[in-house]
Amino acid sequence: GPTDAGVDVLTSIDAGSECATTDDVFIVKGDDLLHNGPPLVLTGTSQDSSIKTLEFRQGFASYVTIAVKDLSLTLSTRSLGTPLGAGRYVGVARAPFTEPNEPGLEMIAGYSGCNTVSGEFTVVSVHFAVDGSVDEITANYEHHCDSGQGFNYGCVHVKVP
């Protein structure tokens, strides 16, 4: 079953340690269609941070959307048939449109998103509530939008009461 042990941090991403915090934070670095500029660091509170569990596998969350203010990141293992556990997930597709055995990733900035997505993510740690939903998560990501040359990378940490 799922655990909350730390694992395998993406070697291509140096943002993970910035999210090793007790505060809600969403960090975006890089250069693609959704964000092109200096690093963006959003910190949140319980009023503007959330984790929404949208689907379950084996009684635990497999499709979650993590948000801080107007940025959100969706991570999905539903097409893998497993709960979202600590570990590295490569070869992602856009979260709502994954094929069998394909993890999902989607980033939304304001009301903007991408038609196609590639990249990878690592769930560094995850904690499940009694009902199987996620109530705390730390993850790193690399997000490529619409086959563009640039990409965004960073990390997110949110804990909900």
mmCIF file of C-alpha atoms in Angstrom:
data_model
loop_
_atom_site.group_PDB
_atom_site.id
_atom_site.type_symbol
_atom_site.label_atom_id
_atom_site.label_comp_id
_atom_site.label_asym_id
_atom_site.label_seq_id
_atom_site.Cartn_x
_atom_site.Cartn_y
_atom_site.Cartn_z
ATOM 1 C CA GLY A 1 0.000 0.000 0.000
ATOM 2 C CA PRO A 2 0.966 3.664 -0.157
ATOM 3 C CA THR A 3 3.499 5.071 2.266
ATOM 4 C CA ASP A 4 4.669 8.500 3.243
ATOM 5 C CA ALA A 5 8.390 7.689 3.029
ATOM 6 C CA GLY A 6 10.649 10.015 1.016
ATOM 7 C CA VAL A 7 12.136 8.682 -2.235
ATOM 8 C CA ASP A 8 14.048 9.297 -5.433
ATOM 9 C CA VAL A 9 14.170 13.024 -6.170
ATOM 10 C CA LEU A 10 14.415 13.999 -9.832
ATOM 11 C CA THR A 11 18.024 14.714 -10.738
ATOM 12 C CA SER A 12 16.979 17.274 -13.343
ATOM 13 C CA ILE A 13 15.147 19.330 -10.757
ATOM 14 C CA ASP A 14 16.913 21.345 -8.090
ATOM 15 C CA ALA A 15 13.765 22.829 -6.587
ATOM 16 C CA GLY A 16 12.840 19.982 -4.252
ATOM 17 C CA SER A 17 14.664 21.263 -1.193
ATOM 18 C CA GLU A 18 12.835 24.579 -1.510
ATOM 19 C CA CYS A 19 9.576 22.745 -0.873
ATOM 20 C CA ALA A 20 10.845 20.783 2.130
ATOM 21 C CA THR A 21 8.872 23.030 4.423
ATOM 22 C CA THR A 22 5.824 23.079 6.626
ATOM 23 C CA ASP A 23 4.426 26.036 4.661
ATOM 24 C CA ASP A 24 2.200 25.746 1.590
ATOM 25 C CA VAL A 25 4.348 26.678 -1.403
ATOM 26 C CA PHE A 26 4.317 26.310 -5.201
ATOM 27 C CA ILE A 27 7.562 27.058 -7.049
ATOM 28 C CA VAL A 28 7.768 27.447 -10.833
ATOM 29 C CA LYS A 29 11.023 27.910 -12.718
ATOM 30 C CA GLY A 30 11.771 27.658 -16.396
ATOM 31 C CA ASP A 31 10.495 28.986 -19.640
ATOM 32 C CA ASP A 32 7.450 27.699 -21.504
ATOM 33 C CA LEU A 33 3.990 28.766 -22.624
ATOM 34 C CA LEU A 34 2.532 28.872 -19.094
ATOM 35 C CA HIS A 35 5.391 30.702 -17.381
ATOM 36 C CA ASN A 36 8.194 32.603 -19.053
ATOM 37 C CA GLY A 37 10.131 34.812 -16.677
ATOM 38 C CA PRO A 38 11.874 34.881 -13.348
ATOM 39 C CA PRO A 39 11.192 32.085 -10.834
ATOM 40 C CA LEU A 40 7.738 32.296 -9.305
ATOM 41 C CA VAL A 41 7.270 31.403 -5.654
ATOM 42 C CA LEU A 42 3.705 31.369 -4.347
ATOM 43 C CA THR A 43 3.099 30.804 -0.672
ATOM 44 C CA GLY A 44 -0.360 30.057 0.573
ATOM 45 C CA THR A 45 -2.522 29.690 3.611
ATOM 46 C CA SER A 46 -5.390 27.347 4.375
ATOM 47 C CA GLN A 47 -7.686 29.894 2.692
ATOM 48 C CA ASP A 48 -5.928 29.799 -0.705
ATOM 49 C CA SER A 49 -4.302 26.338 -0.791
ATOM 50 C CA SER A 50 -6.065 23.062 -1.459
ATOM 51 C CA ILE A 51 -5.702 19.398 -2.338
ATOM 52 C CA LYS A 52 -8.659 17.852 -4.160
ATOM 53 C CA THR A 53 -8.808 14.081 -4.448
ATOM 54 C CA LEU A 54 -10.828 13.291 -7.568
ATOM 55 C CA GLU A 55 -10.422 9.512 -7.929
ATOM 56 C CA PHE A 56 -9.344 6.540 -5.835
ATOM 57 C CA ARG A 57 -7.611 3.206 -6.543
ATOM 58 C CA GLN A 58 -7.447 0.459 -3.911
ATOM 59 C CA GLY A 59 -9.089 2.818 -1.404
ATOM 60 C CA PHE A 60 -6.475 5.588 -1.719
ATOM 61 C CA ALA A 61 -6.158 8.726 -3.862
ATOM 62 C CA SER A 62 -4.965 8.193 -7.443
ATOM 63 C CA TYR A 63 -5.896 11.556 -9.021
ATOM 64 C CA VAL A 64 -5.278 14.771 -7.104
ATOM 65 C CA THR A 65 -5.151 18.475 -7.882
ATOM 66 C CA ILE A 66 -2.902 20.601 -5.680
ATOM 67 C CA ALA A 67 -3.430 24.366 -5.763
ATOM 68 C CA VAL A 68 -1.820 27.439 -4.278
ATOM 69 C CA LYS A 69 -3.581 30.657 -5.261
ATOM 70 C CA ASP A 70 -4.077 30.609 -9.077
ATOM 71 C CA LEU A 71 -1.605 27.802 -9.891
ATOM 72 C CA SER A 72 -2.584 24.159 -9.830
ATOM 73 C CA LEU A 73 -0.815 20.900 -10.500
ATOM 74 C CA THR A 74 -2.664 17.646 -11.149
ATOM 75 C CA LEU A 75 -0.888 14.350 -10.542
ATOM 76 C CA SER A 76 -2.474 11.060 -11.581
ATOM 77 C CA THR A 77 -1.730 7.365 -11.300
ATOM 78 C CA ARG A 78 -5.273 6.238 -12.131
ATOM 79 C CA SER A 79 -4.223 4.750 -15.501
ATOM 80 C CA LEU A 80 -1.578 2.746 -13.647
ATOM 81 C CA GLY A 81 -4.330 1.270 -11.469
ATOM 82 C CA THR A 82 -2.488 2.205 -8.284
ATOM 83 C CA PRO A 83 -2.776 4.828 -5.561
ATOM 84 C CA LEU A 84 -0.544 7.893 -5.774
ATOM 85 C CA GLY A 85 2.502 6.781 -3.822
ATOM 86 C CA ALA A 86 5.956 8.144 -3.168
ATOM 87 C CA GLY A 87 8.137 7.582 -6.225
ATOM 88 C CA ARG A 88 9.193 8.819 -9.633
ATOM 89 C CA TYR A 89 6.723 8.826 -12.545
ATOM 90 C CA VAL A 90 8.118 9.304 -16.067
ATOM 91 C CA GLY A 91 6.544 9.431 -19.519
ATOM 92 C CA VAL A 92 3.522 11.434 -18.419
ATOM 93 C CA ALA A 93 0.650 12.660 -20.566
ATOM 94 C CA ARG A 94 -1.964 15.320 -19.848
ATOM 95 C CA ALA A 95 -3.750 14.110 -16.728
ATOM 96 C CA PRO A 96 -7.328 13.802 -18.000
ATOM 97 C CA PHE A 97 -6.263 12.017 -21.211
ATOM 98 C CA THR A 98 -3.780 9.331 -20.193
ATOM 99 C CA GLU A 99 -3.556 5.951 -21.891
ATOM 100 C CA PRO A 100 -3.341 2.713 -19.880
ATOM 101 C CA ASN A 101 -0.095 2.490 -17.857
ATOM 102 C CA GLU A 102 0.634 6.214 -18.350
ATOM 103 C CA PRO A 103 0.916 8.599 -15.381
ATOM 104 C CA GLY A 104 -0.764 11.983 -15.694
ATOM 105 C CA LEU A 105 0.396 15.553 -15.112
ATOM 106 C CA GLU A 106 -1.274 18.888 -15.748
ATOM 107 C CA MET A 107 -0.414 22.436 -14.726
ATOM 108 C CA ILE A 108 -2.894 25.296 -14.877
ATOM 109 C CA ALA A 109 -1.871 28.941 -14.450
ATOM 110 C CA GLY A 110 -4.935 31.120 -13.952
ATOM 111 C CA TYR A 111 -7.216 29.846 -16.696
ATOM 112 C CA SER A 112 -4.403 28.742 -19.036
ATOM 113 C CA GLY A 113 -3.360 25.176 -19.649
ATOM 114 C CA CYS A 114 -1.831 23.045 -22.386
ATOM 115 C CA ASN A 115 -3.346 20.786 -25.029
ATOM 116 C CA THR A 116 -0.569 18.222 -24.695
ATOM 117 C CA VAL A 117 1.846 17.586 -21.844
ATOM 118 C CA SER A 118 5.027 15.598 -21.403
ATOM 119 C CA GLY A 119 7.543 15.382 -18.594
ATOM 120 C CA GLU A 120 7.749 13.638 -15.256
ATOM 121 C CA PHE A 121 7.061 14.042 -11.565
ATOM 122 C CA THR A 122 8.257 12.652 -8.275
ATOM 123 C CA VAL A 123 6.068 12.353 -5.228
ATOM 124 C CA VAL A 124 8.612 12.980 -2.484
ATOM 125 C CA SER A 125 6.129 12.373 0.305
ATOM 126 C CA VAL A 126 2.405 11.863 0.588
ATOM 127 C CA HIS A 127 0.094 11.447 3.559
ATOM 128 C CA PHE A 128 -3.411 10.033 3.364
ATOM 129 C CA ALA A 129 -6.382 10.946 5.538
ATOM 130 C CA VAL A 130 -8.528 8.209 7.068
ATOM 131 C CA ASP A 131 -10.858 8.299 4.030
ATOM 132 C CA GLY A 132 -7.939 7.703 1.601
ATOM 133 C CA SER A 133 -7.781 11.269 0.307
ATOM 134 C CA VAL A 134 -4.477 13.138 0.290
ATOM 135 C CA ASP A 135 -4.092 15.660 3.107
ATOM 136 C CA GLU A 136 -0.381 16.461 2.645
ATOM 137 C CA ILE A 137 1.926 16.121 -0.347
ATOM 138 C CA THR A 138 5.346 17.256 -1.526
ATOM 139 C CA ALA A 139 6.167 16.730 -5.199
ATOM 140 C CA ASN A 140 8.701 17.818 -7.818
ATOM 141 C CA TYR A 141 7.752 18.159 -11.470
ATOM 142 C CA GLU A 142 9.064 18.829 -14.961
ATOM 143 C CA HIS A 143 6.260 20.028 -17.262
ATOM 144 C CA HIS A 144 6.571 20.402 -21.046
ATOM 145 C CA CYS A 145 3.655 22.231 -22.688
ATOM 146 C CA ASP A 146 2.424 21.589 -26.250
ATOM 147 C CA SER A 147 5.753 20.121 -27.437
ATOM 148 C CA GLY A 148 7.468 23.490 -26.969
ATOM 149 C CA GLN A 149 11.211 23.874 -26.623
ATOM 150 C CA GLY A 150 11.038 25.316 -23.118
ATOM 151 C CA PHE A 151 9.701 23.705 -19.982
ATOM 152 C CA ASN A 152 8.789 24.517 -16.415
ATOM 153 C CA TYR A 153 10.027 22.718 -13.355
ATOM 154 C CA GLY A 154 9.687 23.138 -9.654
ATOM 155 C CA CYS A 155 7.970 21.740 -6.637
ATOM 156 C CA VAL A 156 4.847 22.018 -4.563
ATOM 157 C CA HIS A 157 4.050 21.327 -0.921
ATOM 158 C CA VAL A 158 0.553 21.624 0.532
ATOM 159 C CA LYS A 159 -0.950 20.386 3.774
ATOM 160 C CA VAL A 160 -4.661 20.765 4.402
ATOM 161 C CA PRO A 161 -6.195 20.813 7.872
#
